Short mmCIF file of C-alpha atoms in Angstrom, two decimals:
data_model
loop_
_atom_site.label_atom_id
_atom_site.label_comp_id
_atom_site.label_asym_id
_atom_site.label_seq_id
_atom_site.Cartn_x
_atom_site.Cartn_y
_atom_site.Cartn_z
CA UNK U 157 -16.18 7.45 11.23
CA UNK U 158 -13.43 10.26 11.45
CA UNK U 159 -10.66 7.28 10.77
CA UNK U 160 -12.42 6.08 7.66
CA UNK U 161 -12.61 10.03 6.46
CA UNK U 162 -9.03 10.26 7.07
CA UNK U 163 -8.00 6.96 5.15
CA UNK U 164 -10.13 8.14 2.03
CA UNK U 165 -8.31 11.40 2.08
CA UNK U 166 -5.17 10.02 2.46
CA UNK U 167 -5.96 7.33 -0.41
CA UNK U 168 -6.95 9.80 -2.83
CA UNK U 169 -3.85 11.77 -2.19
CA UNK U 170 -1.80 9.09 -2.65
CA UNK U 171 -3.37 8.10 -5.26
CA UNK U 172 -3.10 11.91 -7.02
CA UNK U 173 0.46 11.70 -5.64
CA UNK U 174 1.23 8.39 -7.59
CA UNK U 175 -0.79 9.45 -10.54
CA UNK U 176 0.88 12.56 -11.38
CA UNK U 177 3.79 14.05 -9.69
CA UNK U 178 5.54 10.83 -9.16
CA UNK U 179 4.77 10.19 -12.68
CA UNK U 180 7.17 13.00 -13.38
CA UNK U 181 9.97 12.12 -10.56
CA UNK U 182 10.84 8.26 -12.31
CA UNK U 183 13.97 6.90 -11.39
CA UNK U 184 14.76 4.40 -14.51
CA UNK U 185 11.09 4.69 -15.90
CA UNK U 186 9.61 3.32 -12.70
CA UNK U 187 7.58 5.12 -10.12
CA UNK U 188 6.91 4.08 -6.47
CA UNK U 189 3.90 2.22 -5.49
CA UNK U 190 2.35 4.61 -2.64
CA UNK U 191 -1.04 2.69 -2.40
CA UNK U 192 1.57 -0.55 -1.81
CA UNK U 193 2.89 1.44 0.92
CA UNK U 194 -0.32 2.63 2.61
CA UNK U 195 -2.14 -0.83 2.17
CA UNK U 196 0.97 -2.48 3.85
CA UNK U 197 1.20 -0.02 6.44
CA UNK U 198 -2.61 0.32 7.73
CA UNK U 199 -2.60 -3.88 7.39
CA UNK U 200 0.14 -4.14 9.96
CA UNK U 201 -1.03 -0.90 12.04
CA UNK U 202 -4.61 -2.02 12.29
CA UNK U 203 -5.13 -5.04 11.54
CA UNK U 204 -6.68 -7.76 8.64
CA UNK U 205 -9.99 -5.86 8.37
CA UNK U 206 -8.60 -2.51 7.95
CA UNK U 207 -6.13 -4.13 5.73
CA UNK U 208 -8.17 -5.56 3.76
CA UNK U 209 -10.95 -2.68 3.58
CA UNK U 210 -7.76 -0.15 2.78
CA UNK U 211 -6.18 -2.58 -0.04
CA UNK U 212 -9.69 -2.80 -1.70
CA UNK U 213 -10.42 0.88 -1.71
CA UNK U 214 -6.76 1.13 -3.17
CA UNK U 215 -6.97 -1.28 -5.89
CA UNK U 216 -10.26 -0.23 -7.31
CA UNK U 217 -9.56 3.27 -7.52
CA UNK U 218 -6.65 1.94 -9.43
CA UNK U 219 -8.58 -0.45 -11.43
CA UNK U 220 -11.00 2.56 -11.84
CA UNK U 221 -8.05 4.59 -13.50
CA UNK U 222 -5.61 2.18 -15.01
CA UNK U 223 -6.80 -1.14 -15.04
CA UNK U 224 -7.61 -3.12 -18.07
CA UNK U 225 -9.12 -6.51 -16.20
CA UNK U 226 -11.79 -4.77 -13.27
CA UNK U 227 -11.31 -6.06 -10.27
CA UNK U 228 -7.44 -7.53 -10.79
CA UNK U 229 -5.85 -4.91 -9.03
CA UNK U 230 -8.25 -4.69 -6.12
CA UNK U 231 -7.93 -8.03 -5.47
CA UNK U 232 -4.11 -7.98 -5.44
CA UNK U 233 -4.33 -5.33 -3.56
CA UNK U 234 -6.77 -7.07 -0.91
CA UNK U 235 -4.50 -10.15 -0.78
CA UNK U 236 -1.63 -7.97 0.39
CA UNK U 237 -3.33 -5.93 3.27
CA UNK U 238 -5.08 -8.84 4.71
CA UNK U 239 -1.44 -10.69 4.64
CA UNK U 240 0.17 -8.06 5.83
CA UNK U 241 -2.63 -7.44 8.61
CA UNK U 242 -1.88 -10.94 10.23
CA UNK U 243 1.38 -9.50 12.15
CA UNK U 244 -0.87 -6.77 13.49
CA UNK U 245 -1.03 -8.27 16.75
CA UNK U 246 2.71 -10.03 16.43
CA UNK U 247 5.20 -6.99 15.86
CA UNK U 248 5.57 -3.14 17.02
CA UNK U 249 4.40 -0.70 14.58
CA UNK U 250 6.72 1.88 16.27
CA UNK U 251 9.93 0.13 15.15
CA UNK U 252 10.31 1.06 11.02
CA UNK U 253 12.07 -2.46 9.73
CA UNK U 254 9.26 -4.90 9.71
CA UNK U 255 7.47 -2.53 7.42
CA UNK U 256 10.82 -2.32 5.17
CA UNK U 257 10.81 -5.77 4.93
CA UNK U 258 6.86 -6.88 4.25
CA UNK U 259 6.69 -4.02 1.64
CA UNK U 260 9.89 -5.05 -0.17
CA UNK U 261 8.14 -8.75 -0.28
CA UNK U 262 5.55 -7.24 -0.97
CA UNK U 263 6.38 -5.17 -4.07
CA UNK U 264 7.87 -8.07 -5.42
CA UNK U 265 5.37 -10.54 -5.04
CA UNK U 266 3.37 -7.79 -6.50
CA UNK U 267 5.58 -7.19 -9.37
CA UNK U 268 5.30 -10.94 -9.79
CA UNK U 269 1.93 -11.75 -9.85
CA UNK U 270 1.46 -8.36 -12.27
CA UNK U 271 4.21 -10.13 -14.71
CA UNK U 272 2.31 -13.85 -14.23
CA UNK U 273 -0.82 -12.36 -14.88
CA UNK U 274 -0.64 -9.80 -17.44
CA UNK U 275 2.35 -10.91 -19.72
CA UNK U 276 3.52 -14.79 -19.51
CA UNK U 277 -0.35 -16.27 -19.98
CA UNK U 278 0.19 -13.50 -23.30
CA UNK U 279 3.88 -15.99 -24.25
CA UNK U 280 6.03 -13.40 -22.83
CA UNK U 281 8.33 -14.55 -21.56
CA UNK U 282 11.12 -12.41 -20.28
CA UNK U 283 11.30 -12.52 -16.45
CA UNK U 284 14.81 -11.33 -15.72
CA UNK U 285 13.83 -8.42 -18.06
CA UNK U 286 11.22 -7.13 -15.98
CA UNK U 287 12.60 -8.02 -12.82
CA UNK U 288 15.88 -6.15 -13.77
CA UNK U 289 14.06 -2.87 -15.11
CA UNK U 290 10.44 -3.09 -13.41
CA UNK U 291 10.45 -4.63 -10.44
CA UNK U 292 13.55 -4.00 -9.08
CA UNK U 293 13.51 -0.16 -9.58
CA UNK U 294 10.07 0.14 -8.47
CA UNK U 295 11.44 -1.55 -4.86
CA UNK U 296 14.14 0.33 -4.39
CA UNK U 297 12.21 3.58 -4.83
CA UNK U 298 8.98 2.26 -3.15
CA UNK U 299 11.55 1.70 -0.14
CA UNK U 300 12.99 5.08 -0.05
CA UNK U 301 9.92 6.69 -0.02
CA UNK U 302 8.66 4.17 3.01
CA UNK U 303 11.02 5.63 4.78
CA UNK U 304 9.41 8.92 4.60
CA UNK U 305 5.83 7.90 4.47
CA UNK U 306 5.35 5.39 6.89
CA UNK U 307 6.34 7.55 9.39
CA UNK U 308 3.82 9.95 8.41
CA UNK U 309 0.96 7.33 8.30
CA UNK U 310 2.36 5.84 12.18
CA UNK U 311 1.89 9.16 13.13
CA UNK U 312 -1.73 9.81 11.96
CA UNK U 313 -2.45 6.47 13.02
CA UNK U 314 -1.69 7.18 16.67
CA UNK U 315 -3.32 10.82 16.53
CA UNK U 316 -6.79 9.04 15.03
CA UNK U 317 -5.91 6.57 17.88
CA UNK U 318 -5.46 8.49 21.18
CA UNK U 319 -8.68 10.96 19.42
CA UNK U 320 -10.69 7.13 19.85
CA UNK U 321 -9.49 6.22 23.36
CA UNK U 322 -10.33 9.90 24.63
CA UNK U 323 -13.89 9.54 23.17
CA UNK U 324 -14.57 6.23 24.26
CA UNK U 325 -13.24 6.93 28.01
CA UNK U 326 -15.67 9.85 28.01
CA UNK U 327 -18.63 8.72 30.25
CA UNK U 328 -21.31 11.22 28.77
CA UNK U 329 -20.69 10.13 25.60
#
């Protein structure tokens, strides 16, 4: 109960973060994608479940917000922690470049899908465009803020963890 407390407040900052004072910080009109970052992370920290549970929360408080089609981005959003929460199990969470790498795919499979979805089925069709001055922007700075944040979430993770293992090894509980 306390860890899904913590992941809503985290969400919701992120999501505030993302929203507005990010909104304000672009590097060549893009923003980071912080709800990329925490659904990625909590996938391969905890697993397909969590993953998945984290990336729906995440996409339909942004479908809530920003969305024009409800439900796209929560699915998207869902397809990437529940991917992401299959090397749970494979890979060290401690070590920070497996992270780097699945949110970089990622982002761009994201930024892919988004441009499928929302612009060629509309006979736009500019790929190079976007990839040049959306989705490559948005990685880079999605990226240098992983570096910063994932360590941050790793950490929480294994506080909320070690809290868990001390209850549970508690025999009057």
């Amino acid at each position: 109960m306390k860890r899904k407390c913590v992941l809503f407040i985290v969400i919701w900052v992120l999501f505030i973060l993302q929203s507005t004072v990010f909104k304000f910080l672009q590097i060549a009109d893009t923003s980071p994608n912080l709800l990329l970052i925490l659904t990625v992370s909590i996938g391969f920290m905890q697993g397909k479940k969590e993953g998945l549970f984290t990336g729906f929360l995440c996409g339909l408080l942004f479908d809530l917000f920003y969305g024009s089609v409800f439900g796209f981005y929560a699915l998207l959003y869902m397809y990437v922690g529940y991917g992401c929460g299959h090397l749970c199990d494979i890979y060290f969470d401690e070590d920070i470049k497996v992270p780097l790498i699945l949110i970089t795919v990622c982002d761009f499979l994201f930024g892919t899908t988004v441009f499928l979805t929302r612009f060629l089925l509309r006979g736009r069709f500019n790929y190079g465009g976007y990839l040049l001055h959306v989705i490559m922007p948005e990685i880079v700075y999605t990226i240098i803020l992983t570096l910063i944040l994932y360590r941050i979430l790793y950490l929480i993770n294994r506080k909320l963890a070690s809290a868990e293992r001390g209850i549970s090894r508690n025999i009057w509980l």
